Each structure stands twice: as C-alpha cells, then as structure tokens.
Coordinates of C-alpha atoms in Angstrom, one line a residue:
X91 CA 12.6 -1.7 -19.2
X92 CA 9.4 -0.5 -17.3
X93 CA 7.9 2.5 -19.0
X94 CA 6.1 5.6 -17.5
X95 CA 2.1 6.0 -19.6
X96 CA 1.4 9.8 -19.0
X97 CA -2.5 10.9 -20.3
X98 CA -3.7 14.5 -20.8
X99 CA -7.7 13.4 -21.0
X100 CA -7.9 17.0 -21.1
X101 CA -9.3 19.4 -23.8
X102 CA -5.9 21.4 -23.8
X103 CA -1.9 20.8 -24.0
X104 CA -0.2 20.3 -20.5
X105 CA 3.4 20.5 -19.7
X106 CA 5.0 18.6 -16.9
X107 CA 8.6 19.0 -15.3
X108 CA 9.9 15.5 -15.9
X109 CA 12.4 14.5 -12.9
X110 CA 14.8 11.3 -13.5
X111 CA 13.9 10.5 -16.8
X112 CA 14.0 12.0 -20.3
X113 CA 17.2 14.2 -19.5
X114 CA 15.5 16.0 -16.6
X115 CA 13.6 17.7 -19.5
X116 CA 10.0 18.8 -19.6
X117 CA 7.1 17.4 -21.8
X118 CA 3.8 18.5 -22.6
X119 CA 1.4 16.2 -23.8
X120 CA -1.3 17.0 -26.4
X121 CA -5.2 17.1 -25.6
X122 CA -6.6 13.5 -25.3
X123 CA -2.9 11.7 -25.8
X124 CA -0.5 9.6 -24.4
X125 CA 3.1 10.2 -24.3
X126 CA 5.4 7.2 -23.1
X127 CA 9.1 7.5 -21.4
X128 CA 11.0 4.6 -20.7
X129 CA 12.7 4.1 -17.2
X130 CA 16.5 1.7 -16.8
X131 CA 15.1 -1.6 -16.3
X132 CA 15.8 -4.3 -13.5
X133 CA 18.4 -4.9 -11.8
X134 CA 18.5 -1.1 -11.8
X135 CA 16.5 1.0 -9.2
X136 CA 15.3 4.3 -10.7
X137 CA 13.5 7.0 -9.2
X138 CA 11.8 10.3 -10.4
X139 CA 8.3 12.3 -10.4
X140 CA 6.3 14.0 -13.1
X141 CA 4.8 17.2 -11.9
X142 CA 2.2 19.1 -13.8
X143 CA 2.6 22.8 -14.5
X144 CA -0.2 25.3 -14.3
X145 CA 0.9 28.9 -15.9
X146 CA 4.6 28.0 -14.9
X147 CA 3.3 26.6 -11.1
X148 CA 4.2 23.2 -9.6
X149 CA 1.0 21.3 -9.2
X150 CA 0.1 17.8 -8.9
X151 CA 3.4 15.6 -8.2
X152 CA 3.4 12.1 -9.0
X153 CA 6.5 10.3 -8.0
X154 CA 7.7 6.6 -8.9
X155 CA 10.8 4.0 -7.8
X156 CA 11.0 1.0 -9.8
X157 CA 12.8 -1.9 -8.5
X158 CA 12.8 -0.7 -5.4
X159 CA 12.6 -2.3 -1.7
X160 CA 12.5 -6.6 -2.6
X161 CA 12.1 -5.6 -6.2
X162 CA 8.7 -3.8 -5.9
X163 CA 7.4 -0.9 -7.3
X164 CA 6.7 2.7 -5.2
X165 CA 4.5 4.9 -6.5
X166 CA 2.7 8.0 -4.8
X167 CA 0.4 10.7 -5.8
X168 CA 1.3 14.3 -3.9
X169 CA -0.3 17.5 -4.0
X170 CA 2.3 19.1 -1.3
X171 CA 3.9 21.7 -4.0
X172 CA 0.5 22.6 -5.3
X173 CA -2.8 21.5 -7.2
X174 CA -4.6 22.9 -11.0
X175 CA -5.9 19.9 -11.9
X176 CA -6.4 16.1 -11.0
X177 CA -3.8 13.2 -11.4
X178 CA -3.6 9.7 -10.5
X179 CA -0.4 7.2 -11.1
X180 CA -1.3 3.5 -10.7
X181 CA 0.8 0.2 -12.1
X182 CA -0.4 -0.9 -15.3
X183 CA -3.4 -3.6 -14.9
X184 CA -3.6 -3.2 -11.4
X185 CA -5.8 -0.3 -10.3
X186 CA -5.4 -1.4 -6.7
X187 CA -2.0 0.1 -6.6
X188 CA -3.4 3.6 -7.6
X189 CA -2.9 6.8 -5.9
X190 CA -4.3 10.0 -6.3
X191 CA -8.1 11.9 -5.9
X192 CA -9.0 11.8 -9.6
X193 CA -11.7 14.9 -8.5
X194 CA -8.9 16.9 -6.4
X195 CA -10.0 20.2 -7.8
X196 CA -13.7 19.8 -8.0
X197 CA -13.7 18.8 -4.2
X198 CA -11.6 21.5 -3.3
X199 CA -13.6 24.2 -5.2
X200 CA -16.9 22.5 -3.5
X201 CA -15.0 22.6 -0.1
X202 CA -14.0 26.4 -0.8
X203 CA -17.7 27.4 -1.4
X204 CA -18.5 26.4 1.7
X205 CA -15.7 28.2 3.6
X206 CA -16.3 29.7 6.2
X207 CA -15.1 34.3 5.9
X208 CA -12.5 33.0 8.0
X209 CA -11.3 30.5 6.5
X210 CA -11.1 32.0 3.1
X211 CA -8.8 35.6 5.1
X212 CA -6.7 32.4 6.4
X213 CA -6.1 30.7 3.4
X214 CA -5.7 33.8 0.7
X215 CA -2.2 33.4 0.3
X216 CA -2.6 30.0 -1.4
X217 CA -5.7 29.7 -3.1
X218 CA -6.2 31.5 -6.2
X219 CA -9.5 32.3 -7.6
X220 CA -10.5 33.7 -10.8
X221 CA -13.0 37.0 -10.8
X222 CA -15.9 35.5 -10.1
X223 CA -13.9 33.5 -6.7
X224 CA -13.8 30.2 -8.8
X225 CA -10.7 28.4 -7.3
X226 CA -7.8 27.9 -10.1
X227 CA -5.4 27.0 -8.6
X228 CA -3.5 26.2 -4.6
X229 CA -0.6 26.6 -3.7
X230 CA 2.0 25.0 -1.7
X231 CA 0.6 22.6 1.3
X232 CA 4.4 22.7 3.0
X233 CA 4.2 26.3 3.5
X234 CA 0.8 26.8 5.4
X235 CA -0.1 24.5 8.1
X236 CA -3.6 26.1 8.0
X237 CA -4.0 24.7 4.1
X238 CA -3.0 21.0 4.8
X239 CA -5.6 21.3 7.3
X240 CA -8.2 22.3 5.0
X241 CA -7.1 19.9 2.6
X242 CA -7.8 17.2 5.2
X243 CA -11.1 17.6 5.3
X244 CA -11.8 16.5 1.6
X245 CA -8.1 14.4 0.4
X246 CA -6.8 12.8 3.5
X247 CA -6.4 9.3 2.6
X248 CA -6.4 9.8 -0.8
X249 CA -3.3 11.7 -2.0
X250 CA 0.0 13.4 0.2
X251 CA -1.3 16.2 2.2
X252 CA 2.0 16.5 4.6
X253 CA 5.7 15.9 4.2
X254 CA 4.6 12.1 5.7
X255 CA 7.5 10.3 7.9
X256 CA 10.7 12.9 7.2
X257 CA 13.5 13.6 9.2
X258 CA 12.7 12.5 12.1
X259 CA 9.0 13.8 12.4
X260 CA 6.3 10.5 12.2
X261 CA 4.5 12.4 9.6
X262 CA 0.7 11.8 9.4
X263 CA -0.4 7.4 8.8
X264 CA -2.7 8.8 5.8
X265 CA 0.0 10.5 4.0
X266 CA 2.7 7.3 5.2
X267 CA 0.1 4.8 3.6
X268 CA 0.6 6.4 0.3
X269 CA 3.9 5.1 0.4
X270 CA 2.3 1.3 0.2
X271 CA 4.7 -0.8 -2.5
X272 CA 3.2 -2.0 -6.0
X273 CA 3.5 -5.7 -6.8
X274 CA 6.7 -6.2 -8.6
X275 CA 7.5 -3.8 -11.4
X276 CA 5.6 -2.9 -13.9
X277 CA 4.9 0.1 -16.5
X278 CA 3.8 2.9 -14.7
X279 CA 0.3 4.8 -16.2
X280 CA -0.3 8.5 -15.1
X281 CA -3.3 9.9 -15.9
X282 CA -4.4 14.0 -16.0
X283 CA -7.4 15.4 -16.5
X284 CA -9.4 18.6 -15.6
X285 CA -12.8 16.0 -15.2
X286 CA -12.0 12.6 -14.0
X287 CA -8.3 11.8 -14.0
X288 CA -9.7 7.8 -13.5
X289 CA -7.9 6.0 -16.3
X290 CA -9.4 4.5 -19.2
X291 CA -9.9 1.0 -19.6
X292 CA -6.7 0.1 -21.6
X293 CA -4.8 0.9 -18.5
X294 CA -6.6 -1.6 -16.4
X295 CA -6.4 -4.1 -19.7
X296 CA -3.8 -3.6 -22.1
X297 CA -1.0 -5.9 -21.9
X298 CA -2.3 -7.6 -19.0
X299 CA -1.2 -11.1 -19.7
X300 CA 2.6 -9.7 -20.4
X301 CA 2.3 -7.9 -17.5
X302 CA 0.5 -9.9 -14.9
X303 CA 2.1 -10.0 -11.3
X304 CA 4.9 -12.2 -10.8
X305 CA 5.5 -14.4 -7.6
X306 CA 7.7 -13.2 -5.3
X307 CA 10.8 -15.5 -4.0
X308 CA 11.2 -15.8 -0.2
X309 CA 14.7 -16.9 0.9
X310 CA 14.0 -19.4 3.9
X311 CA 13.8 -17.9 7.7
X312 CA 16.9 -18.9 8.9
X313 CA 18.5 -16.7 5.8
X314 CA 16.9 -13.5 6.3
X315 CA 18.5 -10.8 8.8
X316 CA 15.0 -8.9 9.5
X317 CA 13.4 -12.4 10.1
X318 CA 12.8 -12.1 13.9
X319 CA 13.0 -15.2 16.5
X320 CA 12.1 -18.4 14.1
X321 CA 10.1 -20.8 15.8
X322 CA 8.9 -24.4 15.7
X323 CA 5.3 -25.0 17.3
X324 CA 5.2 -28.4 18.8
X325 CA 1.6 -28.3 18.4
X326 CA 0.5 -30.7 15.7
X327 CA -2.1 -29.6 13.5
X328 CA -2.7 -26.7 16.0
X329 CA -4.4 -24.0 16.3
X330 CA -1.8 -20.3 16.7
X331 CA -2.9 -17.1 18.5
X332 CA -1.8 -14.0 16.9
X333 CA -2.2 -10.2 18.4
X334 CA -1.5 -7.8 16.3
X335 CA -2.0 -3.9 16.8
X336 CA -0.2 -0.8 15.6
X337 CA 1.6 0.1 18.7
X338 CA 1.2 -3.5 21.4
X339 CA 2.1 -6.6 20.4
X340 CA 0.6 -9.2 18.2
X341 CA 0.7 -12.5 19.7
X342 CA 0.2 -15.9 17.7
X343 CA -0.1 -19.2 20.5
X344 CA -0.9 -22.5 19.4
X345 CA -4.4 -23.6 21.2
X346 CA -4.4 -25.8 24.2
X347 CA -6.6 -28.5 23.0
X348 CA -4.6 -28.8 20.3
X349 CA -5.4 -32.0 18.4
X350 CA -2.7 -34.8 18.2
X351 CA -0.6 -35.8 15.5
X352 CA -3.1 -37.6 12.8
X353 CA -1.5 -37.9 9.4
X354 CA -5.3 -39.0 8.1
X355 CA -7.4 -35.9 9.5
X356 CA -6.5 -32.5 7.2
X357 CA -9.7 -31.2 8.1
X358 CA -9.8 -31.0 11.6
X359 CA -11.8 -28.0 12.5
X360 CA -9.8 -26.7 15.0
X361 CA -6.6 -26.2 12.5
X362 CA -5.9 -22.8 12.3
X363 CA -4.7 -19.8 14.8
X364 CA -6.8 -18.1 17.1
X365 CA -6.1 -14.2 15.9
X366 CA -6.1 -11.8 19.1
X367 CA -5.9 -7.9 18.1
X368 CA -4.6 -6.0 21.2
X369 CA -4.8 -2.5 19.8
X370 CA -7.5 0.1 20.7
X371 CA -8.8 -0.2 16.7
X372 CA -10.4 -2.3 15.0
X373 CA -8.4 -4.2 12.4
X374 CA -8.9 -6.2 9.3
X375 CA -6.1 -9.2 8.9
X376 CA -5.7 -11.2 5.4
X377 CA -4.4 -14.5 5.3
X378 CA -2.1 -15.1 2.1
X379 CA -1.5 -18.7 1.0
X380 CA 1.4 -19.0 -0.8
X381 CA 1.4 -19.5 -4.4
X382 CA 4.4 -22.0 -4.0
X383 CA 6.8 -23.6 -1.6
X384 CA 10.2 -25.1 -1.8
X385 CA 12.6 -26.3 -0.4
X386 CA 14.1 -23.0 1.7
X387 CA 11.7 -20.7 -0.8
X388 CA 8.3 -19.6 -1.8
X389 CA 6.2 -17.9 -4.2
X390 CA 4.6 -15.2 -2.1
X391 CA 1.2 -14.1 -2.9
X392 CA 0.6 -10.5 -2.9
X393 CA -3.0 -10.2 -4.5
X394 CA -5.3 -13.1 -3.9
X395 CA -6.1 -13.8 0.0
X396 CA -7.1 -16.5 0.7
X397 CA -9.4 -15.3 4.0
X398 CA -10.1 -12.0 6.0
X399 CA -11.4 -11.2 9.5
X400 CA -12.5 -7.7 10.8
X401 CA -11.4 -7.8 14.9
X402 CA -12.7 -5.3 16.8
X403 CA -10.1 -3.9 19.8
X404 CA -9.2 -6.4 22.2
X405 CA -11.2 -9.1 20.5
X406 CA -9.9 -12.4 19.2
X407 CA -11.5 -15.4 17.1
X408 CA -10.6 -18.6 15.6
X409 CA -9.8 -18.7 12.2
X410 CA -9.6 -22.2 11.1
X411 CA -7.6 -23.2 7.9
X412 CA -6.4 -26.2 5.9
X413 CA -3.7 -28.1 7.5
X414 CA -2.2 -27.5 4.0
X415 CA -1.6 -24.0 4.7
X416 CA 2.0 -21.9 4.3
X417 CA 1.8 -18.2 4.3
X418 CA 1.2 -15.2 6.3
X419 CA -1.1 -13.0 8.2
X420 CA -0.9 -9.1 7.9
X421 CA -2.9 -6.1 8.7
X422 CA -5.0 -4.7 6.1
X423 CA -3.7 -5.8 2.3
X424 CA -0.6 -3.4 1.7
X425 CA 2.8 -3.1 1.9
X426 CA 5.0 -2.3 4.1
X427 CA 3.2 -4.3 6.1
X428 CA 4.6 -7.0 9.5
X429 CA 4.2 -10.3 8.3
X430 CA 3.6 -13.4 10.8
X431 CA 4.7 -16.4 8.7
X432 CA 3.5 -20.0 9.4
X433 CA 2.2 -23.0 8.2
X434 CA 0.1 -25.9 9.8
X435 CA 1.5 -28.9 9.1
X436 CA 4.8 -29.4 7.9
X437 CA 5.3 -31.9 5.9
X438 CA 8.4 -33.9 7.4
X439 CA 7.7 -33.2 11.2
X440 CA 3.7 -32.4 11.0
X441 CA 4.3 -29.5 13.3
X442 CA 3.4 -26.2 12.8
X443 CA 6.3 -23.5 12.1
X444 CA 5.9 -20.0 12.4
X445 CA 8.0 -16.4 12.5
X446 CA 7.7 -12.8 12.4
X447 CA 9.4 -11.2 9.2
X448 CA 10.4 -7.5 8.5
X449 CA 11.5 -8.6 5.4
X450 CA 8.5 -6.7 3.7
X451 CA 8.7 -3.6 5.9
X452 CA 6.6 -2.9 9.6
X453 CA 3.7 -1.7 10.4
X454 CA 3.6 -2.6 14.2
X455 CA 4.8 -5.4 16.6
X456 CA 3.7 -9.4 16.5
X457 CA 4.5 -12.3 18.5
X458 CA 3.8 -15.7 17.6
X459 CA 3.8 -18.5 20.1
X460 CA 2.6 -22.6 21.0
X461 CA 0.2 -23.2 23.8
X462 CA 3.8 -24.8 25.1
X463 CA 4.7 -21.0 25.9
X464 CA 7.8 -20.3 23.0
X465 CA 7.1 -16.9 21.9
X466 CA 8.8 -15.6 18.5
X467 CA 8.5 -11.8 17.6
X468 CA 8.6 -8.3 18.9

C-alpha cells in the first residue's frame, strides 16, 4: 500500500486537515518530523489532499490519486484556498514528478513590496500583513480574480493559481499541466517548510531500488478503443513525417526517397521520421524507445528518452533513428500527453507501423502517414 511522507522542516508544530485518509481526521506534525499515513493499495484508486492550516485558515493544498488513469499516480500542489507557508508533494525518488513553489511565501512577500498603492487597496481583502505590512498570510485565489492575477506574476507554472479545466471552462495550460501523471504509483513525500520546502535527500534516495519505476504494459493497437486509425507504412526502413501542434494537426509521412527493403543495412541514415510542427510555438518532442516488446505488448518507457528536438513553428527536420526502433514521439516529457506510436522495421514484414494513441491522455491532434499518402490520426 502506497504511503503519504508528510515533513514539517519547520521550527514549529503544523496541523493539516487530512482528506481521504486517516478517518478524514487532522494531524499536526512536530518541528523537523515526519509523519507517515498509508493509502488502500492497488488495485484500489484512492484519492485525497492534505491542506495546511494557518491559525485555523486553509492554506497550501496538496492533493494525490493513486492508481489512477493506466495505473499512474496524480499529484498536484494548489494554493487556490489560500497560502502561510511553502509546500511541495513529489513521488518518492523521482523529483521530476514534483509540484509546488518551495519559496511561495517569500516570493509573494518580495512581489508585495513592490506593489504598486493600487494594487495593495485591490488586493486588502486577501492578503494579511502583520503591523509592520509583512505579509502572513493570502487568502483565497477563487474568490478574487484580481489575486490569481497577482499571483501570476511570481507562481504561474509552478503551483495551481485557478480552478484549471472545470466545468466546462478550459481553465489556464499552467494550472492544467499541474495535473501531469507520476510514473506508476509510488509513496507519496510532502514536504512543509517556512524556508525551503525542497525535500531532503532521503526523499530523492531512500528506498529507491524498492521503489524504482516499473514498465508500463501496452495492450496491442488493434485492442485499444482510444487507439486512433492504426496504420501500416509500406515504406521500408523509411523515413515518417510527424506535425504535431497544440491546436493543428501533427502529421507523420514516410519520406519519398525512402530506401528499399535491405535486411543487411540497419544503419541507413535516412531511417527515421521527418518531424513537422505546424503550431504557432515552438515545441520540444522526445522520442521514447521502448523498454520491451512483445508479442501484442510493450514495456513503455516513461523516463529515459532516447532523443529530443526543439522545432520552432512551422519548421520540420529529420530525425534519423535505428531501424531497431519501437516507441513514441510526444510533446514535451509529461503526461497526459498524444502519443504517435511507430517503429521502423518490423521484424516479420520490415515495414514501418505507426498510430496515434489517446491511450495516455491528449494534448493536441497528430496524423501519421507514408509517402504512399495513408494518413492515421486526428
């Protein structure tokens, strides 16, 4: 059963309102200690959030899934109900799955100096300041459009601002990218502080080895309902096109000059897809070799690409690749993400196979076709 690490690195006790777990009853954690809940374990999905209280306030909200969509972990870091301190939730051993502005408070108090009169007459409703106009504490974000603004302008990207993607308003991407799945599920590790809520080293290291990330089964295209147009590429070692863009399409085509079947060339420089991103941003993409394939499966790799390219809008560029290679390409290196599934060479046909899969979430449309013209995708 995955368990939930929470830290006070503080010099005081803090309480937090516990939500799922522990009988929906609230904790409070001594000065410089560690207090551990324990979450149902898989096949179970089980949600809640730890929120840290300041003088009976909601601050600080860290909320968790485990086993959620494909059996990943979802973990976010919100400062919608309010902020007293600084808190970050990450999965244990991977600090690229953490969330949260470990400074919150001291950027907010260095933003509130510089206020402008105004700003401060706007915003005196939900900022609290001690006598001497030290900020202590905000208040709710959902109630004052003018505050998520101003939080903007110091946390955006780093922690929920807005109520993100919610009945039926698109929310804001930087608060929807907080949403990004873990790898698998692992023990949670949430860490406050009044300094730097970064986690110490043992929640980067301990247990590592019991809890390194697993491999993740793919059922076969033809078995998956969000798998979208499966295609065989009767191209030969070729090259594929993908576009891929947040809003057009993504578009993978094998290459015209193509080279022919040759079971003794697997380095043919021109194997590999020629990536097109149609969108009016530039884009990174990361190419993910599988970690295993069998027969109607595979071990997808979530951690370790195997390339990158940085496309600026409505540029493309080879990207050549062993003829050995089965996996995906994806924007940027979280999930949800679109994937574009192919490999070069299969190994019964020696054609290349490719598809566009939902089956880890969307984050904008791709098509994948052969210089022959068969387009898969959306």
């Amino acid at each position: 059963m995955p368990k939930i690490f929470i830290t006070n690195k503080s010099n005081q006790p803090k309480t937090f309102d516990v939500h799922g777990w522990n009988n929906n009853q609230n904790i409070t954690v001594k000065p410089h200690s560690t207090t551990t809940l324990t979450a149902p374990g898989a096949p179970a999905t089980s949600s809640g959030a730890i929120i840290a209280l300041h003088g009976g306030h909601e601050g600080e909200q860290a909320e968790i899934t485990f086993n959620g969509f494909e059996g990943n972990d979802f973990l976010d870091m919100s400062n919608i109900v309010g902020a007293g301190g600084n808190m970050t939730i990450q999965q244990q051993g991977l600090p690229s799955t953490r969330k949260g502005d470990p400074l919150f408070m001291q950027n907010l108090r260095k933003a509130w100096s510089k206020a402008s009169p105004q700003t401060k007459n706007d915003l005196k409703a939900s900022i609290f300041t001690d006598k001497h106009g030290n900020v202590e504490r905000m208040g709710p974000i959902k109630e004052h459009p003018k505050l998520e603004a101003f939080v903007r302008t110091f946390a955006d990207g780093k922690t929920y601002i807005g109520v993100g993607a919610w009945k039926g308003s698109p929310g804001v991407k930087t608060d929807n990218d907080q949403s990004s799945a873990g790898h698998g599920t692992k023990n949670a590790v949430i860490t406050y502080s009044d300094g730097d809520a970064t986690p110490d080293g043992h929640a980067d290291n301990h247990n590592k080895a019991q809890h390194a990330p697993q491999a993740q089964v793919l059922p076969a295209a033809e078995q998956l309902e969000e798998i979208v147009s499966p295609l065989t590429l009767q191209e030969p070692l070729s090259s594929i096109q993908t576009h891929h863009s947040e809003y057009d399409s993504e578009h993978l085509t094998t290459a015209s000059d193509a080279p022919k079947p040759n079971n003794n060339n697997h380095n043919d420089d021109r194997v590999g897809i020629d990536l097109h991103n149609k969108s009016h941003k530039p884009c990174t993409y990361y190419f993910y070799n599988n970690h295993w394939n069998g027969n109607g499966t595979a071990g997808a790799n979530f951690s370790h690409p195997l390339k990158h390219k940085h496309l600026l809008p409505q540029t493309s560029h080879f990207i050549p690749l062993p003829s050995t290679f089965k996996g995906r390409v994806q924007r940027g290196q979280l999930i949800p993400a679109t994937w574009v599934e192919f490999q070069c060479e299969a190994s019964n046909d020696h054609f290349a196979h490719g598809d566009v899969s939902l089956q880890q979430g969307c984050d904008g449309a791709a098509t994948i076709k052969g210089t022959e013209g068969n387009v898969g995708g959306f």
